[in-house]
PDB file of C-alpha atoms in Angstrom:
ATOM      1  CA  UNK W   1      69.479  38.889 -21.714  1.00 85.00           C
ATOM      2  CA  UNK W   2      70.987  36.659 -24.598  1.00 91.00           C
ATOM      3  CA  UNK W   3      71.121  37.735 -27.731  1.00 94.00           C
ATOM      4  CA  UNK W   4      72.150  35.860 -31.243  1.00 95.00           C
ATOM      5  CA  UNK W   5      73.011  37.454 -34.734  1.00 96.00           C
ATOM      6  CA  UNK W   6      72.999  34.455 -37.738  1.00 94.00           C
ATOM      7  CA  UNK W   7      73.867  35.164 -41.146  1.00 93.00           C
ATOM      8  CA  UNK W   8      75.295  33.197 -43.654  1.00 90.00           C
ATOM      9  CA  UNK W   9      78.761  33.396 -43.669  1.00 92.00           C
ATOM     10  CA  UNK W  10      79.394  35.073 -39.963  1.00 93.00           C
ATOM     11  CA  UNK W  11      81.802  37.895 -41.992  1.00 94.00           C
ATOM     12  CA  UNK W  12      80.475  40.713 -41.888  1.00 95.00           C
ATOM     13  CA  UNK W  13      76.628  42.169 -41.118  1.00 96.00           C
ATOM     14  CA  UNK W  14      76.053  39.451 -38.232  1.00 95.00           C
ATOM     15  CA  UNK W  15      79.731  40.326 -36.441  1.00 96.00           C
ATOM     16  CA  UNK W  16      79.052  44.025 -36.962  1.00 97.00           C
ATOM     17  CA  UNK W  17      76.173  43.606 -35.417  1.00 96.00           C
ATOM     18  CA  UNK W  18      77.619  41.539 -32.898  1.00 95.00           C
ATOM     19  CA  UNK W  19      79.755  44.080 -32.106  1.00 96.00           C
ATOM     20  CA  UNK W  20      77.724  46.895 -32.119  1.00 95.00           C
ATOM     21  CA  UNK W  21      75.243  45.213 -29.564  1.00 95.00           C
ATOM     22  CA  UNK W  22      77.910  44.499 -26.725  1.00 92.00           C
ATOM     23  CA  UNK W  23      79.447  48.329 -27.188  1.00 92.00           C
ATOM     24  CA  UNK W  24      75.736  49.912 -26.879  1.00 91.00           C
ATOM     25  CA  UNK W  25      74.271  47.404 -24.394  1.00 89.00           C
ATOM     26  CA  UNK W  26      77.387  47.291 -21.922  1.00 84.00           C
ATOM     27  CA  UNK W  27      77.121  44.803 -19.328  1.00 83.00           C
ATOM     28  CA  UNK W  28      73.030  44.290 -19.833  1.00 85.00           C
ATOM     29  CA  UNK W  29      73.533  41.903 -22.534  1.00 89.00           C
ATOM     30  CA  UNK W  30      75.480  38.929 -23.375  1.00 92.00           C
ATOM     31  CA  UNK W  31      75.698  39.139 -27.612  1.00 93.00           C
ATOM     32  CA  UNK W  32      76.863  36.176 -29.536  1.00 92.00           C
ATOM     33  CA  UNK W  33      76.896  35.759 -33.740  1.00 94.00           C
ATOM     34  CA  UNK W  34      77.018  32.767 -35.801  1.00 93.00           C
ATOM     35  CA  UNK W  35      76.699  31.644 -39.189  1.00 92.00           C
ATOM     36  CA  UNK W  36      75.341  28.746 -41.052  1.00 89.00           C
ATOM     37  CA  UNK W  37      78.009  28.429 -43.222  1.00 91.00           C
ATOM     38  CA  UNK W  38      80.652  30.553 -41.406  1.00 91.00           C
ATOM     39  CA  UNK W  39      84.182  31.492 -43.192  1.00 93.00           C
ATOM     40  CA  UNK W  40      86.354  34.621 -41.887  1.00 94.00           C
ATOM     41  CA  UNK W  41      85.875  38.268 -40.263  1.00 94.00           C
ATOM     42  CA  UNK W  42      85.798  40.421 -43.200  1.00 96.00           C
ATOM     43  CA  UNK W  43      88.578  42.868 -43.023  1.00 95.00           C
ATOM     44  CA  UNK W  44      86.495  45.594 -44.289  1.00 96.00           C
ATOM     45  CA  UNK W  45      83.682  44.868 -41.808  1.00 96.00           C
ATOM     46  CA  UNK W  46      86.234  45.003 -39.219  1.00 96.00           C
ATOM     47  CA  UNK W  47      87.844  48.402 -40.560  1.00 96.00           C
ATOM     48  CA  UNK W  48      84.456  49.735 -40.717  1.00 96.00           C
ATOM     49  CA  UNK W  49      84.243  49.396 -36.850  1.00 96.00           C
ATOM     50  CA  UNK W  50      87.469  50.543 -36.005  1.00 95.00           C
ATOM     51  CA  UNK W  51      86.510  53.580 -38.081  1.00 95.00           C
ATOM     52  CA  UNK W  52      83.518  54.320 -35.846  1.00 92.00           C
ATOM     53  CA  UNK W  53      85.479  53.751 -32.633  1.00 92.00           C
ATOM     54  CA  UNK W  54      84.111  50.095 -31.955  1.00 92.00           C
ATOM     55  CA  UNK W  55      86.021  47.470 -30.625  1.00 89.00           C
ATOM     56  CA  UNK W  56      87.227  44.305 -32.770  1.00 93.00           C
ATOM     57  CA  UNK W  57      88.840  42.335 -29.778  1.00 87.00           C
ATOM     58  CA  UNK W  58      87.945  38.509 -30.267  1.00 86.00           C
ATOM     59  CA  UNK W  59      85.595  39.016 -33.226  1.00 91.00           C
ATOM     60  CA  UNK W  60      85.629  35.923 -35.556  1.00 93.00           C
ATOM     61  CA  UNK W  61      83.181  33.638 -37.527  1.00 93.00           C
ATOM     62  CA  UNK W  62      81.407  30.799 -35.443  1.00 92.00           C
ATOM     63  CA  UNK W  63      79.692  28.009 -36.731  1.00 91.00           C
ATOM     64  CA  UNK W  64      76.172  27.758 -35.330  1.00 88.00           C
ATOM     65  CA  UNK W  65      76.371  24.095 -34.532  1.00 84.00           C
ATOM     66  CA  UNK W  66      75.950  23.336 -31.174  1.00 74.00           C
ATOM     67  CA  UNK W  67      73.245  26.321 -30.405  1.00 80.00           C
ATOM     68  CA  UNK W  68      70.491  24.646 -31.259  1.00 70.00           C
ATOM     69  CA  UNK W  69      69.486  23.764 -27.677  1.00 75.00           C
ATOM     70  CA  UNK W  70      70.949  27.092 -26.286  1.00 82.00           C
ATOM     71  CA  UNK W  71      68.053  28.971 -25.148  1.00 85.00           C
ATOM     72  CA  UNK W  72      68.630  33.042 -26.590  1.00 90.00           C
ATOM     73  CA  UNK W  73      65.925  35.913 -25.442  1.00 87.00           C
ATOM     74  CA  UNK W  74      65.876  36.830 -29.358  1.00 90.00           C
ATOM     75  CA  UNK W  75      67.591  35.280 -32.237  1.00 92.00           C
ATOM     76  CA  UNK W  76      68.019  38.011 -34.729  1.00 94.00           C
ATOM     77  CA  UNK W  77      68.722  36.968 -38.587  1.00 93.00           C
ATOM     78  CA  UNK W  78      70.328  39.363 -40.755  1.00 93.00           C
ATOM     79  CA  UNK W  79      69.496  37.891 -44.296  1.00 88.00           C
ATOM     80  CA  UNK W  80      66.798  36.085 -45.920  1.00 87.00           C
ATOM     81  CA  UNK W  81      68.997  32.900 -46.305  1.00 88.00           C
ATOM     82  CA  UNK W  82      69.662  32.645 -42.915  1.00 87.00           C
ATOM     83  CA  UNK W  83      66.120  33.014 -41.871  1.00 87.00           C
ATOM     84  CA  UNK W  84      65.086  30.336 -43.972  1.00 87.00           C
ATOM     85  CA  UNK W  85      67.442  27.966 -42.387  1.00 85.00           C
ATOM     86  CA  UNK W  86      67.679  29.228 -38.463  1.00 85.00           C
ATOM     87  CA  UNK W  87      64.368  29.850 -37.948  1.00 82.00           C
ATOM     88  CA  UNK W  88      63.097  25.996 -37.670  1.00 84.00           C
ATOM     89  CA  UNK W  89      65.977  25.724 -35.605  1.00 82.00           C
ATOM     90  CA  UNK W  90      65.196  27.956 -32.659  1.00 83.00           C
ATOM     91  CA  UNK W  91      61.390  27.356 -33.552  1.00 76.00           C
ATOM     92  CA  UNK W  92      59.482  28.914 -29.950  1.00 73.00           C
ATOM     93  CA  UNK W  93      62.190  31.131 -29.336  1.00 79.00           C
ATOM     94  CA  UNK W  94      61.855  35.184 -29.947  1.00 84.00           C
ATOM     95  CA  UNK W  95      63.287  35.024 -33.790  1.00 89.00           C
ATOM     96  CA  UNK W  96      63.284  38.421 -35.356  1.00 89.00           C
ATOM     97  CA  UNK W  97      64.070  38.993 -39.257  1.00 89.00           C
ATOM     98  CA  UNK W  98      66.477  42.483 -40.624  1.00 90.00           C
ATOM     99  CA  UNK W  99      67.060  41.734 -43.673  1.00 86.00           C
ATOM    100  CA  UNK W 100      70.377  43.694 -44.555  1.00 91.00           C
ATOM    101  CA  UNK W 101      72.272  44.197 -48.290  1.00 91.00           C
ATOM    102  CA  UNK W 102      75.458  42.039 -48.261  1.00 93.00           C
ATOM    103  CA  UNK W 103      78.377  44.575 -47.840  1.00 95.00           C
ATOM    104  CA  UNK W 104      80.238  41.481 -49.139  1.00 93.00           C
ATOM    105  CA  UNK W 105      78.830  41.831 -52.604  1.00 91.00           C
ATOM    106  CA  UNK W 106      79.940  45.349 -53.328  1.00 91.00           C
ATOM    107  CA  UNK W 107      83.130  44.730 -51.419  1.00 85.00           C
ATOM    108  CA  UNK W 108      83.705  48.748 -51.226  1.00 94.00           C
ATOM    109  CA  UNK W 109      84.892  50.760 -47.739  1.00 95.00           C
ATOM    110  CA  UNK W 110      81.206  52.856 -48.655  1.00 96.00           C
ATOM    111  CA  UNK W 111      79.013  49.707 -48.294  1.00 96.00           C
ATOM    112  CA  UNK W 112      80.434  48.258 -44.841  1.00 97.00           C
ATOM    113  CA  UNK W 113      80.549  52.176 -43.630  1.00 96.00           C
ATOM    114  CA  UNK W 114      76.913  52.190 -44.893  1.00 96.00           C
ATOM    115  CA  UNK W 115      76.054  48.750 -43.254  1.00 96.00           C
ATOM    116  CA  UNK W 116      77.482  49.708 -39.708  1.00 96.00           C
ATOM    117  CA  UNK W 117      75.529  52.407 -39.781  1.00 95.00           C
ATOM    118  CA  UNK W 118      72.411  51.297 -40.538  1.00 94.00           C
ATOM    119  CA  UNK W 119      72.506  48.475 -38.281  1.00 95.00           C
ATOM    120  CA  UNK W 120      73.523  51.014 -35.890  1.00 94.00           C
ATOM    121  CA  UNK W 121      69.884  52.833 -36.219  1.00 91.00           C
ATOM    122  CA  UNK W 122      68.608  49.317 -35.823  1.00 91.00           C
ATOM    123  CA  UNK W 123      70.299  48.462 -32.770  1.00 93.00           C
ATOM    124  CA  UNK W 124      69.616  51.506 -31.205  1.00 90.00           C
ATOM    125  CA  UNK W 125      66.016  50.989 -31.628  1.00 84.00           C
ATOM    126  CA  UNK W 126      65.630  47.530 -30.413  1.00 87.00           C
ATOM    127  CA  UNK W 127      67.385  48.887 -27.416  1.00 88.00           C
ATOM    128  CA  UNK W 128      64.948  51.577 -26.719  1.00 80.00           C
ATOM    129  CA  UNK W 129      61.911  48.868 -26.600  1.00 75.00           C
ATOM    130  CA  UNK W 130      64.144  46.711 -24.392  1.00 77.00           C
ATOM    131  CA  UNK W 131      64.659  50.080 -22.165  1.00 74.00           C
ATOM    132  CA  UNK W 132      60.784  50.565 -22.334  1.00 66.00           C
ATOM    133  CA  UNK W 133      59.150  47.391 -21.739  1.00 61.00           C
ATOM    134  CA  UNK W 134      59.053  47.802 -18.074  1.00 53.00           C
ATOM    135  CA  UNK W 135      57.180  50.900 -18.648  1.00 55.00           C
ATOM    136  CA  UNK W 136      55.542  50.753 -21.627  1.00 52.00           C
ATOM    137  CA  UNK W 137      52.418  48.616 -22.933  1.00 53.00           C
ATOM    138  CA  UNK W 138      55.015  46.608 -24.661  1.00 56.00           C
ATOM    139  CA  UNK W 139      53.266  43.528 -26.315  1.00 61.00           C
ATOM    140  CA  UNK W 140      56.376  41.734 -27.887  1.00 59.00           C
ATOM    141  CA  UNK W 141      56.233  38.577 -25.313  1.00 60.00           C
ATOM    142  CA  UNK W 142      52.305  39.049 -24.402  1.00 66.00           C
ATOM    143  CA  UNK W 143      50.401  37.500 -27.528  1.00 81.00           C
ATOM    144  CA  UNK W 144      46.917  37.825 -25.873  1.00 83.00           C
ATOM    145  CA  UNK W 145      47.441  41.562 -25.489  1.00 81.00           C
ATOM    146  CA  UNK W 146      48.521  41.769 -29.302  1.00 86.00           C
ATOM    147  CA  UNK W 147      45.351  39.949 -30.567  1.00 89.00           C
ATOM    148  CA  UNK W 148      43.264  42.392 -28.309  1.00 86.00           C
ATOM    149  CA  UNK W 149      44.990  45.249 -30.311  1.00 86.00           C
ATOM    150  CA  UNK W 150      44.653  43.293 -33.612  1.00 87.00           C
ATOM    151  CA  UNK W 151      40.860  43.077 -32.397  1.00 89.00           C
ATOM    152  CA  UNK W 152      40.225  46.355 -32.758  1.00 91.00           C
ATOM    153  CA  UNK W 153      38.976  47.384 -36.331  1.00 91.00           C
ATOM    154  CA  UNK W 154      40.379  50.576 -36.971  1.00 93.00           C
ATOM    155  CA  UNK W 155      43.618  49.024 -35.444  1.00 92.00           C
ATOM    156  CA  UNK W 156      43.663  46.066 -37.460  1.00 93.00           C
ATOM    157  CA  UNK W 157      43.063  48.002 -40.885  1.00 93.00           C
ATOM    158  CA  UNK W 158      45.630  50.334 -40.072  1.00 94.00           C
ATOM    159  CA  UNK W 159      48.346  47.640 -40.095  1.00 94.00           C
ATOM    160  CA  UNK W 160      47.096  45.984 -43.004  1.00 94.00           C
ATOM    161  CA  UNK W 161      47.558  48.889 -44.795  1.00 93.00           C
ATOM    162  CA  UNK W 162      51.104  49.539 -43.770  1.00 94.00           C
ATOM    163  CA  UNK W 163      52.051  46.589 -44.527  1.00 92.00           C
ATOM    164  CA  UNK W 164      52.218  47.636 -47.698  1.00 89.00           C
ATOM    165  CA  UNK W 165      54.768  50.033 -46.935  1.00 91.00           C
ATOM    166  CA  UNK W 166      54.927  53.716 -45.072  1.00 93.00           C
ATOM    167  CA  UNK W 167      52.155  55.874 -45.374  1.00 93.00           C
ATOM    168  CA  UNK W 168      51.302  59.760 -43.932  1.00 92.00           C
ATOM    169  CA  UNK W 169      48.797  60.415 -41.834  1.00 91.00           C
ATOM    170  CA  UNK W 170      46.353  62.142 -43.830  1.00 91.00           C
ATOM    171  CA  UNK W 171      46.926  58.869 -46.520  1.00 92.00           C
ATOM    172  CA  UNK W 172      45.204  56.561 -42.883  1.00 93.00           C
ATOM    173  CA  UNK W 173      42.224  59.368 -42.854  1.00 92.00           C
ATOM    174  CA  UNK W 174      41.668  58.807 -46.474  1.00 92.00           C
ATOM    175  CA  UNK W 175      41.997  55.028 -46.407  1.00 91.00           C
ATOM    176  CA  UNK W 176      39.948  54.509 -43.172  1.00 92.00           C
ATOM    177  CA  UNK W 177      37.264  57.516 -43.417  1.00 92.00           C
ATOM    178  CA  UNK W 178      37.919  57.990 -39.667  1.00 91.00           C
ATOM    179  CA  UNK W 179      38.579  61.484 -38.295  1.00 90.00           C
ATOM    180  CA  UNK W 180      42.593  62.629 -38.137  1.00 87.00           C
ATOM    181  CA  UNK W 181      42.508  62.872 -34.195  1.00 87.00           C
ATOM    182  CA  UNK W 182      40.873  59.738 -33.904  1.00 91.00           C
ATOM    183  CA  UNK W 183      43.356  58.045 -36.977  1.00 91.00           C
ATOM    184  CA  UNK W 184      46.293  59.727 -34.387  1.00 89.00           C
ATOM    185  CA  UNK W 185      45.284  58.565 -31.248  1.00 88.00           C
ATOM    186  CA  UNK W 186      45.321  54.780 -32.285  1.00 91.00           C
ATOM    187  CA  UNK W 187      48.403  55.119 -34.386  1.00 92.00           C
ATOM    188  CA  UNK W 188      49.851  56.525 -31.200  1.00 86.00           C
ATOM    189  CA  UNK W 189      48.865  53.463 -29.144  1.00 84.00           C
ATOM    190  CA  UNK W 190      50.727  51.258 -31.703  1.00 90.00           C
ATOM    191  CA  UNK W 191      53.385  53.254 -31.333  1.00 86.00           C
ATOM    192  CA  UNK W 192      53.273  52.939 -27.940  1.00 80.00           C
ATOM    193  CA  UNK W 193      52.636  49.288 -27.979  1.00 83.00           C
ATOM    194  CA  UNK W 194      56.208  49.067 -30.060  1.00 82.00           C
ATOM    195  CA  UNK W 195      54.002  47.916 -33.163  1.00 88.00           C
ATOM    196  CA  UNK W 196      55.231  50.953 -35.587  1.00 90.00           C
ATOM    197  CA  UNK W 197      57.563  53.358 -35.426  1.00 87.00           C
ATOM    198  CA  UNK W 198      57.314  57.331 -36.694  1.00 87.00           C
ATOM    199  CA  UNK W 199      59.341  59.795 -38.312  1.00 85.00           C
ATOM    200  CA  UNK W 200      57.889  63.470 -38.575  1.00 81.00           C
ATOM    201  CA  UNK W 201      58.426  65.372 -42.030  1.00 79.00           C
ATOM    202  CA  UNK W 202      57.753  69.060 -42.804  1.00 72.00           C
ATOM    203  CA  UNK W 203      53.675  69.103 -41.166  1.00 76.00           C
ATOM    204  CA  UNK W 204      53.047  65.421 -41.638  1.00 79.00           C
ATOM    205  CA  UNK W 205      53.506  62.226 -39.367  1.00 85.00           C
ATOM    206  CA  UNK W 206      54.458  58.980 -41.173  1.00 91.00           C
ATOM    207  CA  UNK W 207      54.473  55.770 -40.062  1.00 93.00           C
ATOM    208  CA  UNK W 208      55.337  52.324 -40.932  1.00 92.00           C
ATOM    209  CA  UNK W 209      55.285  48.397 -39.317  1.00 93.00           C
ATOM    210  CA  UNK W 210      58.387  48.107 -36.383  1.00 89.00           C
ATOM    211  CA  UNK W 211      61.005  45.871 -38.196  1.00 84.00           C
ATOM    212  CA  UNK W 212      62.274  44.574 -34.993  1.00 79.00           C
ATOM    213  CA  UNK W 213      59.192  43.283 -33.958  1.00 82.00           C
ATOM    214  CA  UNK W 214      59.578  39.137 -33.514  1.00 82.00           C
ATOM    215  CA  UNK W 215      58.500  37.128 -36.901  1.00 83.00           C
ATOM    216  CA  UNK W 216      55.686  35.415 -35.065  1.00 86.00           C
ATOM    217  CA  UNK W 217      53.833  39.108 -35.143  1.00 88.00           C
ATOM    218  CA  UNK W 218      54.811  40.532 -38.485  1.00 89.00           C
ATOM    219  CA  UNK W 219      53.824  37.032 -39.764  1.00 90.00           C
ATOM    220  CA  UNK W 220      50.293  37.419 -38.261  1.00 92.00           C
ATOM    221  CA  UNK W 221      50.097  40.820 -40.282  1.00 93.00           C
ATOM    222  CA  UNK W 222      51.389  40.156 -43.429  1.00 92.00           C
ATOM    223  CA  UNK W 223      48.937  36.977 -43.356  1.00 93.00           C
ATOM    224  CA  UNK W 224      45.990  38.542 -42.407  1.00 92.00           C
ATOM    225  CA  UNK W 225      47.031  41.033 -45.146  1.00 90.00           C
ATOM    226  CA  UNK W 226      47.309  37.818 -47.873  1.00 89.00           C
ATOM    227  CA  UNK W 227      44.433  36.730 -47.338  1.00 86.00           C
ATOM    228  CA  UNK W 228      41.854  40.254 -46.589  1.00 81.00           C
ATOM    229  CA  UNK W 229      43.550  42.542 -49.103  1.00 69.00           C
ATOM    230  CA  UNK W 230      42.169  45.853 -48.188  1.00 62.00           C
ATOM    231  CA  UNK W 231      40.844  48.350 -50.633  1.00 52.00           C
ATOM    232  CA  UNK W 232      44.137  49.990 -52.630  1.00 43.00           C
ATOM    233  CA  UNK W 233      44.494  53.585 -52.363  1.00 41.00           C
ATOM    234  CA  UNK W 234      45.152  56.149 -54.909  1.00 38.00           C
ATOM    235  CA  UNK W 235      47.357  58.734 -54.845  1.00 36.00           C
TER     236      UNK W 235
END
């Protein structure tokens, strides 16, 4: 499996990502980074790394000319500028958005520390759906089996709604009128399906959209969002 990181400048969040990717994945993965405007390794990014125990062998900016035709299992953009300007480029390939703060821009040890970490989580993540897709009813490269889910209704409103943002449990029930074993079963399934992802606090379940799932999905939600706003809750 090939996997590119773009960002701007190729400095910093893209080659700690880079970098991050071919230390988890091992041998599974072949990670490349490039930038659309690339300048130099950061030496803060690259501290950050060393601080964590991750190699910097070989790391450097790279232009992304020349990739255009290269054919990558994901392409992975790490800022909004980037996105704008890759995405046409590897238009029918698996293109995933994480938009990530610019360590650049605060230019402290605190921010790339923070940054490495965070992408980190990220990275860790996207490798458990990789581990899982054999097993799991994974539907990131199977879009009739996502519009089947999105056919659903109580399915379908569910993810409108988080679209919006994270929401409990008991905030679905509300929002839906459905029972809470019922609301958990199919929030389970899109769990399951690598859809959303969960975090548990105190005696409540929350939940919110999978970031790493590719644009063409989250695209499909936020649009169906646009366009059938459903009815805002109240706190």
């Amino acid at each position: 499996m090939h996997i590119l990181f773009v960002c701007t400048a190729n400095s910093a969040r893209s080659l700690i990502a880079e970098a991050l990717l071919r230390q988890l994945a091992g041998d599974r993965m072949q990670v490349s980074s490039a930038g659309t405007e690339p300048t130099t390794a950061h030496p803060r990014a690259l501290a950050a790394l060393q601080r964590r125990g991750i190699a910097t062998d070989n790391l450097r900016s790279k232009s992304l000319d020349g990739l255009a035709d290269t054919q990558f299992d994901y392409v992975i953009s790490l800022c909004d500028r980037a996105r704008k300007e890759c995405q046409p480029m590897f238009s029918g390939q698996n293109f995933i958005s994480w938009d990530f703060p610019d360590p650049v821009a605060e230019d402290s040890d605190a921010a790339f520390d923070k940054t490495v970490h965070e992408l980190s989580e990220r990275i860790r993540m996207f490798l458990l759906i990789q581990d899982k897709r054999d097993t799991a009813k994974h539907l990131f490269n199977a879009p009739t089996d996502f519009f089947k889910v999105m056919a659903d209704p109580l399915r379908l409103q569910m993810l409108l709604l988080l679209q919006r943002g994270e929401l409990c449990v008991c905030d679905l029930v509300d929002a839906t009128g459905m029972s809470q074993p019922k609301v958990s079963r199919h929030l389970a399934q899109l769990r399951e399906y690598g859809l959303l992802l969960d975090r548990k606090d105190s005696r409540w379940v929350y939940y919110r959209l999978n970031p790493a799932m590719p644009d063409w999905m989250a695209k499909i939600i936020a649009t169906t969002a646009e366009y059938n706003p459903m009815k805002r809750m109240t706190s």
